[in-house]
mmCIF file of C-alpha atoms and ligand atoms in Angstrom:
data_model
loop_
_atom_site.group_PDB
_atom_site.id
_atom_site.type_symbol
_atom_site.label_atom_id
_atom_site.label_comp_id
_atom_site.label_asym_id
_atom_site.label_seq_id
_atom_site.Cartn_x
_atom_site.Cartn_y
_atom_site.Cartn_z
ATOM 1 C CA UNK U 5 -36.265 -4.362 6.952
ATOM 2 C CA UNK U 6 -35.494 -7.246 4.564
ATOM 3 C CA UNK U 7 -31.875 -6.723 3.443
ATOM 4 C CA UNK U 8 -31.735 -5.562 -0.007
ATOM 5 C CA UNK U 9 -29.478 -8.363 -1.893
ATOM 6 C CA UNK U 10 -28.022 -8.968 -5.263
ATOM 7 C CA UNK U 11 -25.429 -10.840 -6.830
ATOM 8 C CA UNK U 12 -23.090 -10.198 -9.838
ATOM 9 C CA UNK U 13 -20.605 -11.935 -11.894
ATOM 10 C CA UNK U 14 -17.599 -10.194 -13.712
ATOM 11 C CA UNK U 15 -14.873 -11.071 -15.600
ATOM 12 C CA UNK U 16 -11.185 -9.581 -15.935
ATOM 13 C CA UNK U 17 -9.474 -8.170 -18.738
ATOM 14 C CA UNK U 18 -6.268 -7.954 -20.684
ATOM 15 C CA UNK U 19 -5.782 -4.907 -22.287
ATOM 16 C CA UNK U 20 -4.281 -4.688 -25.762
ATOM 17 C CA UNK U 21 -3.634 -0.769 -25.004
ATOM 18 C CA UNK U 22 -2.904 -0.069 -21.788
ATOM 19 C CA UNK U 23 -3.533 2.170 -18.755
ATOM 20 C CA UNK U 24 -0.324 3.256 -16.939
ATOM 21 C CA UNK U 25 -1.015 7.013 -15.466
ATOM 22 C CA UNK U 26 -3.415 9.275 -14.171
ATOM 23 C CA UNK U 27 -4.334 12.913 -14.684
ATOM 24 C CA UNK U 28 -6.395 12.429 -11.582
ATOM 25 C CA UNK U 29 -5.181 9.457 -9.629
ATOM 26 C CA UNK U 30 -7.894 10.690 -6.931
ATOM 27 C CA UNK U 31 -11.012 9.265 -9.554
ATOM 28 C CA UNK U 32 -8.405 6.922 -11.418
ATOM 29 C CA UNK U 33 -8.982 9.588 -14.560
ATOM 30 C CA UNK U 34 -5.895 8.383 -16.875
ATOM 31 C CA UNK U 35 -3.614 9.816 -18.955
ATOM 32 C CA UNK U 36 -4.764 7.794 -21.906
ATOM 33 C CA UNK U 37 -7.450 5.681 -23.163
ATOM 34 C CA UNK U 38 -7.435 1.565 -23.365
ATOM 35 C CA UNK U 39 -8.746 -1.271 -25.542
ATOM 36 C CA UNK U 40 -9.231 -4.406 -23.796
ATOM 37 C CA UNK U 41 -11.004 -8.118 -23.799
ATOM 38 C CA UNK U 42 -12.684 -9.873 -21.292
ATOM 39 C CA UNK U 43 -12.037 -13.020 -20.243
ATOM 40 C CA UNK U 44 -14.210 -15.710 -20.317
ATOM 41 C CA UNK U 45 -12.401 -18.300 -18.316
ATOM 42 C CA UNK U 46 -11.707 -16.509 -15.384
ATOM 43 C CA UNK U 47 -14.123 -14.743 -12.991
ATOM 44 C CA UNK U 48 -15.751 -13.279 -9.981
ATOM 45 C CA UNK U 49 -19.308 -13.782 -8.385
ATOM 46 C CA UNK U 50 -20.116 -11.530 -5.762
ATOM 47 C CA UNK U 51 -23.441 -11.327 -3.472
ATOM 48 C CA UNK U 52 -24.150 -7.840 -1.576
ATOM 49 C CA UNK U 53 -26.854 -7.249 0.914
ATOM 50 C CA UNK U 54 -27.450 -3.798 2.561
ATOM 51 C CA UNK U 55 -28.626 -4.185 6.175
ATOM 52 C CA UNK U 56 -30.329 -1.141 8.523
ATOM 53 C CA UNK U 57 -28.670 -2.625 12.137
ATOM 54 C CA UNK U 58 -24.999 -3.592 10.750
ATOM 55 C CA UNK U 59 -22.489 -1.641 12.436
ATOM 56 C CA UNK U 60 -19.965 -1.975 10.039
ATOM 57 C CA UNK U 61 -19.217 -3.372 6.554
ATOM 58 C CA UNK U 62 -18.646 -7.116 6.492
ATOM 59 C CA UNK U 63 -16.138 -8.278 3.813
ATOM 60 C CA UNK U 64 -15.339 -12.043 2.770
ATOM 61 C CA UNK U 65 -13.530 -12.319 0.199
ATOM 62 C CA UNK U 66 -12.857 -16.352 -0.920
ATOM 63 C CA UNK U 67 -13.475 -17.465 2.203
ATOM 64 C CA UNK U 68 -11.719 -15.137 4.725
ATOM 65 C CA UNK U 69 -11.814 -12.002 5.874
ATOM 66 C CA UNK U 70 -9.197 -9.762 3.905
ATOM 67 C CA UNK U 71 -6.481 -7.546 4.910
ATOM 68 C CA UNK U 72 -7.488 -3.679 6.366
ATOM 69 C CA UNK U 73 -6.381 -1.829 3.365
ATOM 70 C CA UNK U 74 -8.795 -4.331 1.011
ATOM 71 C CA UNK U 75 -11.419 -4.050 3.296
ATOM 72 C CA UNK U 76 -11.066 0.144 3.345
ATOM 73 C CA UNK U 77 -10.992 0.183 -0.121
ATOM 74 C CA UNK U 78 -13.915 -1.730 -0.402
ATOM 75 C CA UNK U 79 -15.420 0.050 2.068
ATOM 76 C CA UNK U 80 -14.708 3.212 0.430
ATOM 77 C CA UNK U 81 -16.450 2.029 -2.596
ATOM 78 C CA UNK U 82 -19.531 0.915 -1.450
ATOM 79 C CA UNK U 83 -19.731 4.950 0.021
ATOM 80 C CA UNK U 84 -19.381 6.296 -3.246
ATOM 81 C CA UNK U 85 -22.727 3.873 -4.332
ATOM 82 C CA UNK U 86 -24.553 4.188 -1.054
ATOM 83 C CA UNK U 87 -23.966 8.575 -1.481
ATOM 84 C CA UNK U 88 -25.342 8.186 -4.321
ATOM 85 C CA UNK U 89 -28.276 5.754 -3.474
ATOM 86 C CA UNK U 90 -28.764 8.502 -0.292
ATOM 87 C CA UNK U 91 -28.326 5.705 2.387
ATOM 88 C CA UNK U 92 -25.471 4.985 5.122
ATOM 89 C CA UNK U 93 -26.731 1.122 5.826
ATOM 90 C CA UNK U 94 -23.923 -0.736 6.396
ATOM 91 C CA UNK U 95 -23.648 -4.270 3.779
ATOM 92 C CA UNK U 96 -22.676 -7.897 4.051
ATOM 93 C CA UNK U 97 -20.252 -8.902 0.914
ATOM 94 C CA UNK U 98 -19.051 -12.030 -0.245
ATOM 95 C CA UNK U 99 -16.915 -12.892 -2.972
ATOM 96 C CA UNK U 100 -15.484 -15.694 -4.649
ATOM 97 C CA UNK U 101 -13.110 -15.740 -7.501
ATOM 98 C CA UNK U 102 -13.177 -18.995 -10.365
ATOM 99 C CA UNK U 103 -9.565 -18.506 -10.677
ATOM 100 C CA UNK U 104 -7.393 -21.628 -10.033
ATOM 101 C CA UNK U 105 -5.705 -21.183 -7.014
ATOM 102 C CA UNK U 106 -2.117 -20.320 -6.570
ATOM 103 C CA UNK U 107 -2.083 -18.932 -10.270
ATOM 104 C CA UNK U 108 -1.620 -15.210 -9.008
ATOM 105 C CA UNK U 109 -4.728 -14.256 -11.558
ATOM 106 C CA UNK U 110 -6.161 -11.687 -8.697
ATOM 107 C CA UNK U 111 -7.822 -9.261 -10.714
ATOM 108 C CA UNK U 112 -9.013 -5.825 -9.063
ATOM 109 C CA UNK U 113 -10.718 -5.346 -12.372
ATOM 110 C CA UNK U 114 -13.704 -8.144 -11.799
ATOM 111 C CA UNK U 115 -13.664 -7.822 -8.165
ATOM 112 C CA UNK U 116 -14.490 -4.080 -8.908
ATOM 113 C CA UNK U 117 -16.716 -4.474 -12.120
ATOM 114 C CA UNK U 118 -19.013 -7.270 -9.756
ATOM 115 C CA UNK U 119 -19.101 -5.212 -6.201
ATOM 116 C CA UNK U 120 -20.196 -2.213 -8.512
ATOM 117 C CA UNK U 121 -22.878 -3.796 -10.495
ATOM 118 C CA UNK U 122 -24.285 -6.035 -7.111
ATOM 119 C CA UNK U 123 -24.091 -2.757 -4.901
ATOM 120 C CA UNK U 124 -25.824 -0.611 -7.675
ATOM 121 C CA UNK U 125 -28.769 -3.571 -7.768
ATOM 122 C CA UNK U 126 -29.050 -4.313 -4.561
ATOM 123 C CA UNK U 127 -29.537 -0.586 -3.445
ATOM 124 C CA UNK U 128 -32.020 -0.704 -6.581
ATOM 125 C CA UNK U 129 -30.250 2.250 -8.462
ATOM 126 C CA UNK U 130 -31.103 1.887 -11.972
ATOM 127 C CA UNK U 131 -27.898 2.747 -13.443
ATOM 128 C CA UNK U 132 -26.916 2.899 -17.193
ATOM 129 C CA UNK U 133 -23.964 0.621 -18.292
ATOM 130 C CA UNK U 134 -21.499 4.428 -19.018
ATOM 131 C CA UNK U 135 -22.414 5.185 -15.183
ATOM 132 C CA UNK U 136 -21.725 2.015 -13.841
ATOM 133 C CA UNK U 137 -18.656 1.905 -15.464
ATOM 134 C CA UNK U 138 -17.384 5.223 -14.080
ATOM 135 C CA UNK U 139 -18.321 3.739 -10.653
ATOM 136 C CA UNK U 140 -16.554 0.885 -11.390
ATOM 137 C CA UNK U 141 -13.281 3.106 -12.355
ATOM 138 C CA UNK U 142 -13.568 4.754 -8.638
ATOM 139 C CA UNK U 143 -12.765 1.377 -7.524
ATOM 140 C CA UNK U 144 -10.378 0.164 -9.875
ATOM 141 C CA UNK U 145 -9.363 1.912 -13.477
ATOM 142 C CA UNK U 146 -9.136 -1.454 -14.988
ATOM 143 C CA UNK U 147 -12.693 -2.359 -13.608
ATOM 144 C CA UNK U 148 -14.603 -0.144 -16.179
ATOM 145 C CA UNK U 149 -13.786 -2.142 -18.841
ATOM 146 C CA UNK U 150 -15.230 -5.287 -17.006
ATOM 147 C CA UNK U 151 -19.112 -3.839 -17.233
ATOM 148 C CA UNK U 152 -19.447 -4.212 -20.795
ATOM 149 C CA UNK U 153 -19.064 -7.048 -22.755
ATOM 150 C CA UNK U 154 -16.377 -8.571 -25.190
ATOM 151 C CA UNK U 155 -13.966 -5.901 -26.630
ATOM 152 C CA UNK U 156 -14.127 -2.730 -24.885
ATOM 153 C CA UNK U 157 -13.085 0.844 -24.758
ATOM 154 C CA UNK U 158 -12.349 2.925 -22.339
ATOM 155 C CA UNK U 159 -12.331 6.390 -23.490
ATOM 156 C CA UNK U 160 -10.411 8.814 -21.031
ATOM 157 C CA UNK U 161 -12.517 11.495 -20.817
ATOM 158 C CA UNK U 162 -11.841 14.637 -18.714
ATOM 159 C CA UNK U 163 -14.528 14.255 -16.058
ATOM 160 C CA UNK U 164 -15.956 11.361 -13.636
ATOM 161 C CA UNK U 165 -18.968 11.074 -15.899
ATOM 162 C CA UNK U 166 -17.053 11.042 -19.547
ATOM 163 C CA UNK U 167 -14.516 8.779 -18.317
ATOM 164 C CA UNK U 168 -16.406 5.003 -18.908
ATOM 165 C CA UNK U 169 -15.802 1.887 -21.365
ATOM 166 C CA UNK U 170 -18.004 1.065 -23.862
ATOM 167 C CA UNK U 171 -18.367 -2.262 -26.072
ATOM 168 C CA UNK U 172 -16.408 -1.601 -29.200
ATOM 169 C CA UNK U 173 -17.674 -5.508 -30.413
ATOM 170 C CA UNK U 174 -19.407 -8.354 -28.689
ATOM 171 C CA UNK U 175 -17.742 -11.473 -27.861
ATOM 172 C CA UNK U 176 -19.173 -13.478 -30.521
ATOM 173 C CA UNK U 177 -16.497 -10.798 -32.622
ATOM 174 C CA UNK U 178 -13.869 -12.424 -33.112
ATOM 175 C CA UNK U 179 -12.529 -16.222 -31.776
ATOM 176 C CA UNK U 180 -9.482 -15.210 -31.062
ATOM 177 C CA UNK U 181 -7.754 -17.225 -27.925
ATOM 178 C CA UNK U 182 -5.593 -15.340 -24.906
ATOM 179 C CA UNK U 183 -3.047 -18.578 -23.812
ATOM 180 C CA UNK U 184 -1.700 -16.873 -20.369
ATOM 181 C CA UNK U 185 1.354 -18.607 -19.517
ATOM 182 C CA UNK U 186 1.246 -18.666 -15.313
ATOM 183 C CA UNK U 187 5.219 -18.141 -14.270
ATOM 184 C CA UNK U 188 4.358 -17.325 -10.573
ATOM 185 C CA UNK U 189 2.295 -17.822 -8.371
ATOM 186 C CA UNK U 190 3.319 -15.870 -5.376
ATOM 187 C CA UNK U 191 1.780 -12.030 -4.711
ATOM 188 C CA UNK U 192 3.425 -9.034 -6.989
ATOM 189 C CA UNK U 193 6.155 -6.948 -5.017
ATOM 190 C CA UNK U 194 4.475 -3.661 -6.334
ATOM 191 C CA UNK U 195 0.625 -3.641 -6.545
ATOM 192 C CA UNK U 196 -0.463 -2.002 -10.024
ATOM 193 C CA UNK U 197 -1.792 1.763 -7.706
ATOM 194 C CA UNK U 198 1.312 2.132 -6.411
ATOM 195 C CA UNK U 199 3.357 0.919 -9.787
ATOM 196 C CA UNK U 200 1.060 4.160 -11.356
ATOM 197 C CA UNK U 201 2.193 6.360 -9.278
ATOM 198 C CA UNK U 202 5.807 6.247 -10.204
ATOM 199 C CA UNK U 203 5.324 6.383 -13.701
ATOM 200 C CA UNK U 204 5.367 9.846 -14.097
ATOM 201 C CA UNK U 205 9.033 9.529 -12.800
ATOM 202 C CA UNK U 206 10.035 7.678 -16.150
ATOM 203 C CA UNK U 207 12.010 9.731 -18.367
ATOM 204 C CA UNK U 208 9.811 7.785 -21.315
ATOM 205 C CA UNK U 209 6.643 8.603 -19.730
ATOM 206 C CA UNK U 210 5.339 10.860 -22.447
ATOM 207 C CA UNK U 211 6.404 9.255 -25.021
ATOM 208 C CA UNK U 212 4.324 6.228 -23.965
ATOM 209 C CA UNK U 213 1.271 7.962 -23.160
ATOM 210 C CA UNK U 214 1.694 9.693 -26.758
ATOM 211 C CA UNK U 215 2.140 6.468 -28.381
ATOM 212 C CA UNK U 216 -1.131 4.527 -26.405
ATOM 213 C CA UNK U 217 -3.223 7.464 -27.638
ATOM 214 C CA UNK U 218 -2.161 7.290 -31.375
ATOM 215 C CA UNK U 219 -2.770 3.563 -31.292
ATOM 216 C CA UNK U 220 -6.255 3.704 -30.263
ATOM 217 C CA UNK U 221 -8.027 4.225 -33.887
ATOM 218 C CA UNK U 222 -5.464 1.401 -35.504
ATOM 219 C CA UNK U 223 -6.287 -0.908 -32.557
ATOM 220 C CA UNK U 224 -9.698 -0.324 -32.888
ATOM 221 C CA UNK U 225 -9.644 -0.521 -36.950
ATOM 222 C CA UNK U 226 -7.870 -4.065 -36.218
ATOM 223 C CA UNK U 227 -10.345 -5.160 -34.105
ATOM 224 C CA UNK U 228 -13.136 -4.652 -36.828
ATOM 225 C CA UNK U 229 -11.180 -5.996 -39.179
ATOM 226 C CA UNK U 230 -10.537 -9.147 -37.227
ATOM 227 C CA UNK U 231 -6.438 -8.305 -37.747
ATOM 228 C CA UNK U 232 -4.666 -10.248 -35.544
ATOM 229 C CA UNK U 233 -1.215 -9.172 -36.760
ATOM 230 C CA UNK U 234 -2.188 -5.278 -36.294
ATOM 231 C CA UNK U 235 -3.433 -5.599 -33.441
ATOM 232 C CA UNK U 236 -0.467 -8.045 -32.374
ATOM 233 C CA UNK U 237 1.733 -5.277 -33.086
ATOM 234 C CA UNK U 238 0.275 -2.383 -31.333
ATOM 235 C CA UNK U 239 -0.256 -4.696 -28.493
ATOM 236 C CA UNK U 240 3.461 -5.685 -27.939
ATOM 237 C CA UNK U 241 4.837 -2.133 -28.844
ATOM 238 C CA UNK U 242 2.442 -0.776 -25.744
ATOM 239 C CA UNK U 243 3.201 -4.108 -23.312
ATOM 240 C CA UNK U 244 7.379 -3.487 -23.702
ATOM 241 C CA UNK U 245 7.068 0.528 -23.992
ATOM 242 C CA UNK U 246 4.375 0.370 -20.319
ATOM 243 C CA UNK U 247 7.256 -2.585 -18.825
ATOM 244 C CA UNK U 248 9.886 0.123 -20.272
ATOM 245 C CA UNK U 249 8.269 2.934 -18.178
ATOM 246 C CA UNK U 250 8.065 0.525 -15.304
ATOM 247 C CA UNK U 251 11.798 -0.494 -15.293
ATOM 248 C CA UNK U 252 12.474 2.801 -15.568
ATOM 249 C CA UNK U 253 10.371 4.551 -13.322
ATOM 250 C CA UNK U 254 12.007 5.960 -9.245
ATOM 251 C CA UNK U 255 11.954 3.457 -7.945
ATOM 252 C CA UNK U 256 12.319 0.921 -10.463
ATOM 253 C CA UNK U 257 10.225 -1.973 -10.944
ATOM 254 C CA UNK U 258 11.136 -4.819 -12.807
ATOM 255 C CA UNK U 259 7.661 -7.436 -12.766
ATOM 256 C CA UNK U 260 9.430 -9.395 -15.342
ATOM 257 C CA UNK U 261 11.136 -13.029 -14.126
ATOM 258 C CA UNK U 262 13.180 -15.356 -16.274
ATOM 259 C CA UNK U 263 10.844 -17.224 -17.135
ATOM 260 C CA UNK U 264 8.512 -14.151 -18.490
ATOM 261 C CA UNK U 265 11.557 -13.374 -21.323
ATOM 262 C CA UNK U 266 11.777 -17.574 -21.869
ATOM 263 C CA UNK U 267 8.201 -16.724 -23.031
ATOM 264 C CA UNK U 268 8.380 -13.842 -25.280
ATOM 265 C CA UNK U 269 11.565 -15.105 -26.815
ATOM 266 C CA UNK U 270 9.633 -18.367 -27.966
ATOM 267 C CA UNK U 271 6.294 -16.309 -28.752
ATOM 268 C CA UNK U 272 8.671 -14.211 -31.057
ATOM 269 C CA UNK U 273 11.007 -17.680 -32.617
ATOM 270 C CA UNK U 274 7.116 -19.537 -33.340
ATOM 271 C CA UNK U 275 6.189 -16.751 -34.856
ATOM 272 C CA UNK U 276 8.960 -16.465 -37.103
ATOM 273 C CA UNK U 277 8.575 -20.168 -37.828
ATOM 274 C CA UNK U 278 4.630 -19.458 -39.122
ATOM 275 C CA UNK U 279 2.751 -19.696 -36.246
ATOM 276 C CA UNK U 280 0.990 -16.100 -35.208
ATOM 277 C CA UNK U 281 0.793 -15.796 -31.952
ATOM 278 C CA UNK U 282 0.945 -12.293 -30.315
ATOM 279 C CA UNK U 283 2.410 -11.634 -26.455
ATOM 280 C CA UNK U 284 1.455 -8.863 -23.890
ATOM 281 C CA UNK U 285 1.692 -8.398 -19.986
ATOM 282 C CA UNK U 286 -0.102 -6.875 -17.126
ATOM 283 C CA UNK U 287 1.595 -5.498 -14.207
ATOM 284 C CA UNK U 288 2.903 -8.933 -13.641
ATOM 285 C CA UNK U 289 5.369 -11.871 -14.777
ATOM 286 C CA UNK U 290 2.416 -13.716 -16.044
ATOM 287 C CA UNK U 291 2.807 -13.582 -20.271
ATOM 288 C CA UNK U 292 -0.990 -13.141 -22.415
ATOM 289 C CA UNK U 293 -0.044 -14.811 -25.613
ATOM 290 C CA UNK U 294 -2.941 -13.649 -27.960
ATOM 291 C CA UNK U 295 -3.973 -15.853 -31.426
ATOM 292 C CA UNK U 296 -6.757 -17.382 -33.679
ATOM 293 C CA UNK U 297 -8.860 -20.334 -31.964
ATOM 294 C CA UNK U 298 -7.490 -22.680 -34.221
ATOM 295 C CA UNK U 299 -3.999 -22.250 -32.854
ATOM 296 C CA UNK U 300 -4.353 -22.344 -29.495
ATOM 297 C CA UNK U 301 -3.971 -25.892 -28.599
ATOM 298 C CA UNK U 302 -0.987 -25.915 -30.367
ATOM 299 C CA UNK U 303 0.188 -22.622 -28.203
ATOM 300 C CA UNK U 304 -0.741 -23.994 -25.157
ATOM 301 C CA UNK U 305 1.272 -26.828 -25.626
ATOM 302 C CA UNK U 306 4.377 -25.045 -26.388
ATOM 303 C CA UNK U 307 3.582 -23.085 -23.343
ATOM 304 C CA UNK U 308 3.208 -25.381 -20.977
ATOM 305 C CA UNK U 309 6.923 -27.373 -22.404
ATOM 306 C CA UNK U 310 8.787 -24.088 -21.212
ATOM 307 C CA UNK U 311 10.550 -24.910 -18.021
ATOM 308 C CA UNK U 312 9.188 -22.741 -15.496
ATOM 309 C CA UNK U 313 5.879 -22.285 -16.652
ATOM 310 C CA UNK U 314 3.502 -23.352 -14.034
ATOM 311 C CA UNK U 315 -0.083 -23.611 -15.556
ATOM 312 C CA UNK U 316 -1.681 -22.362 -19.150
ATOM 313 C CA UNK U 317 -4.907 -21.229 -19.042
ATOM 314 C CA UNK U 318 -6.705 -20.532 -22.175
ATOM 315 C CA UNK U 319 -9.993 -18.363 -22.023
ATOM 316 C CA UNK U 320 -12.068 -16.228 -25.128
ATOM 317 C CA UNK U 321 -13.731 -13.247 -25.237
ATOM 318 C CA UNK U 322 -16.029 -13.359 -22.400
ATOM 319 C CA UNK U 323 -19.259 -11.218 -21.919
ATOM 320 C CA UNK U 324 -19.577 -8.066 -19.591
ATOM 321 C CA UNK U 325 -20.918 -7.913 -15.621
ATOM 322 C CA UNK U 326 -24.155 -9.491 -15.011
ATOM 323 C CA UNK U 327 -26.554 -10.392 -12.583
ATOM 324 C CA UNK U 328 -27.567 -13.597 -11.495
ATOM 325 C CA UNK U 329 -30.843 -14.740 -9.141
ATOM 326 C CA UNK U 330 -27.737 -17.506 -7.535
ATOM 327 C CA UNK U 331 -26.260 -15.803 -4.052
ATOM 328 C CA UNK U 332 -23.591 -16.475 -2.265
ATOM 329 C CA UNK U 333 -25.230 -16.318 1.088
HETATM 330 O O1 PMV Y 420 -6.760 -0.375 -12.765
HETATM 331 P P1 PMV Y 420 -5.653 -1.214 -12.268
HETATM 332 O O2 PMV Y 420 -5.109 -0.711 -11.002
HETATM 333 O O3 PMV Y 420 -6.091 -2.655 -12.234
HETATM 334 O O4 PMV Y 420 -4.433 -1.117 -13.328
HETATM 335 C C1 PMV Y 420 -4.374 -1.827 -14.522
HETATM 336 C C2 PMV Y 420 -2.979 -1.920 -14.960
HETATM 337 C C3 PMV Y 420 -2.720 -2.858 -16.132
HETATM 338 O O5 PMV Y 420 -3.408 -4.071 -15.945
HETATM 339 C C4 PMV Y 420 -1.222 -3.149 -16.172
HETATM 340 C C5 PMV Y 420 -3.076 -2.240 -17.467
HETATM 341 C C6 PMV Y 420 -4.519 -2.248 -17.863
HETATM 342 O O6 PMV Y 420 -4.899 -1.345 -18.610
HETATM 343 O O7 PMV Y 420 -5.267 -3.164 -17.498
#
């Protein structure tokens, strides 16, 4: 049989409103919904091709085979497509990120969003975009709001099939600019699965999860309305209350470095000098400093004079997964 093959390209996300908790961490189902953009500067191309004699999934991931757990969750992934495409062929998968490297940009969310959409093609499923997306979420929450494009929703739903993102507004939107400041570049002590789990464990759990939910209509309003400084302020009430909920979760963890507070603090002084710009933070010490296109080349020079900063990299609203006729292999 010729081997069924398919490539897709996907691009991360920073949310504005966060996921940090599951009802059901067994189908990522979370506690709250998100808002998000994707990012056009960053991204991941991925080719699968299902083959009848393979004894095994075969997993490259930039270059080199990756570690057991990566490969198992891939592995597990590509079941949950191949149940529902009714076949147990094995598949060849490559995948290759654009991010620099050494920035410490690895993003489950594209990786996921681009091994659903070139499994669901390359098995020839004719999915719609609010089934891929809850695929996508079986591999990674984040993921589902890398299948559609520009700002996205992901409403939490109560079920596998209600929980999926949905474009809120394309990329063409809004030009607003996300400057993320790169403080480190080495791997995060606590991946963002097992920093979920704990959460529940925070004292201030609840009172985070009630506050994401109420800012879901206001973030979305702002979003219409192009509002950078309502949408700057839900955003860094959510990134410091989720970062709250982290420090204070048993175990703790604390993803924030010097250098991360060296970044707020100036993102809050420029501000107060005139200059809107508008900070938030995935499960990282990384800092997303959010503002208008016309300010960000003088943001990303600010960013890049704080010592300790390694690398600004400044990308737009970027569109959702596609497909593309260029393989990797
Ligand atoms: O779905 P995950 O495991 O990539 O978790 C995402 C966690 C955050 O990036 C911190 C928040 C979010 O909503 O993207």
């Amino acid at each position: 049989m010729t081997p069924l093959k398919a490539t897709a390209i996907a691009h991360p996300n920073i949310a504005f409103i966060k996921y940090w908790g599951d009802v059901d961490p067994s189908q990522h189902l979370p506690a709250n919904g998100s808002i998000s953009m994707n990012l056009d500067a960053l991204s991941t191309m991925t080719t699968v091709a299902f083959v009848d004699d393979l004894p095994d999934d075969q997993v490259i991931l930039n270059g080199t085979p990756p570690d057991v757990v990566t490969r198992q969750r891939v592995g597990a992934h590509l079941d949950h497509l191949r149940e529902w495409a009714g076949t147990d062929h094995r598949a060849q998968v490559f995948s290759r990120n654009s991010f620099p490297a050494g920035t410490g940009l690895a993003s489950s969310a594209s990786a996921f969003a681009a091994l659903t959409l070139a499994a669901a093609a390359a098995l020839d499923l004719a999915l719609p975009k609010s089934h891929l997306s809850a695929m996508a979420r079986l591999g990674s929450g984040s993921a589902s709001r890398s299948i559609p494009a520009g700002f996205v929703e992901w409403a939490a739903g109560e079920s596998h099939e209600t929980s999926c993102a949905f474009s809120i507004a394309p990329p063409d939107h809004w030009t607003l600019c996300d400057c993320i400041a790169v403080t480190c570049t080495t791997h995060k002590v606590v991946g963002s699965t097992e920093g979920k789990a704990r959460a529940t464990t925070s004292p201030i759990y609840r009172a985070r999860v009630e506050s994401a939910r109420a800012a879901l209509d206001p973030c979305r309003a702002a979003i219409h309305a192009r509002d950078l400084a309502a949408l700057g302020a839900l955003m860094e009430t959510d990134a410091v209350l989720m970062h709250a909920v982290t420090m204070t979760s048993h175990p703790p963890v604390y993803y924030w470095m010097p250098t991360t507070l060296a970044v707020l603090q100036s993102a809050l002084a420029w501000r107060a000098e005139g200059l809107p710009v508008y900070f938030t933070l995935d499960a990282g010490p990384n800092v997303h400093c959010l503002c208008e296109e016309t300010n960000a080349a003088p943001v990303a020079e600010r960013l890049r004079a704080i010592p300790g900063v390694k690398t600004v990299i400044v990308a737009r609203p970027g569109p959702g997964a596609h497909l593309t006729d260029h393989h990797l292999f």
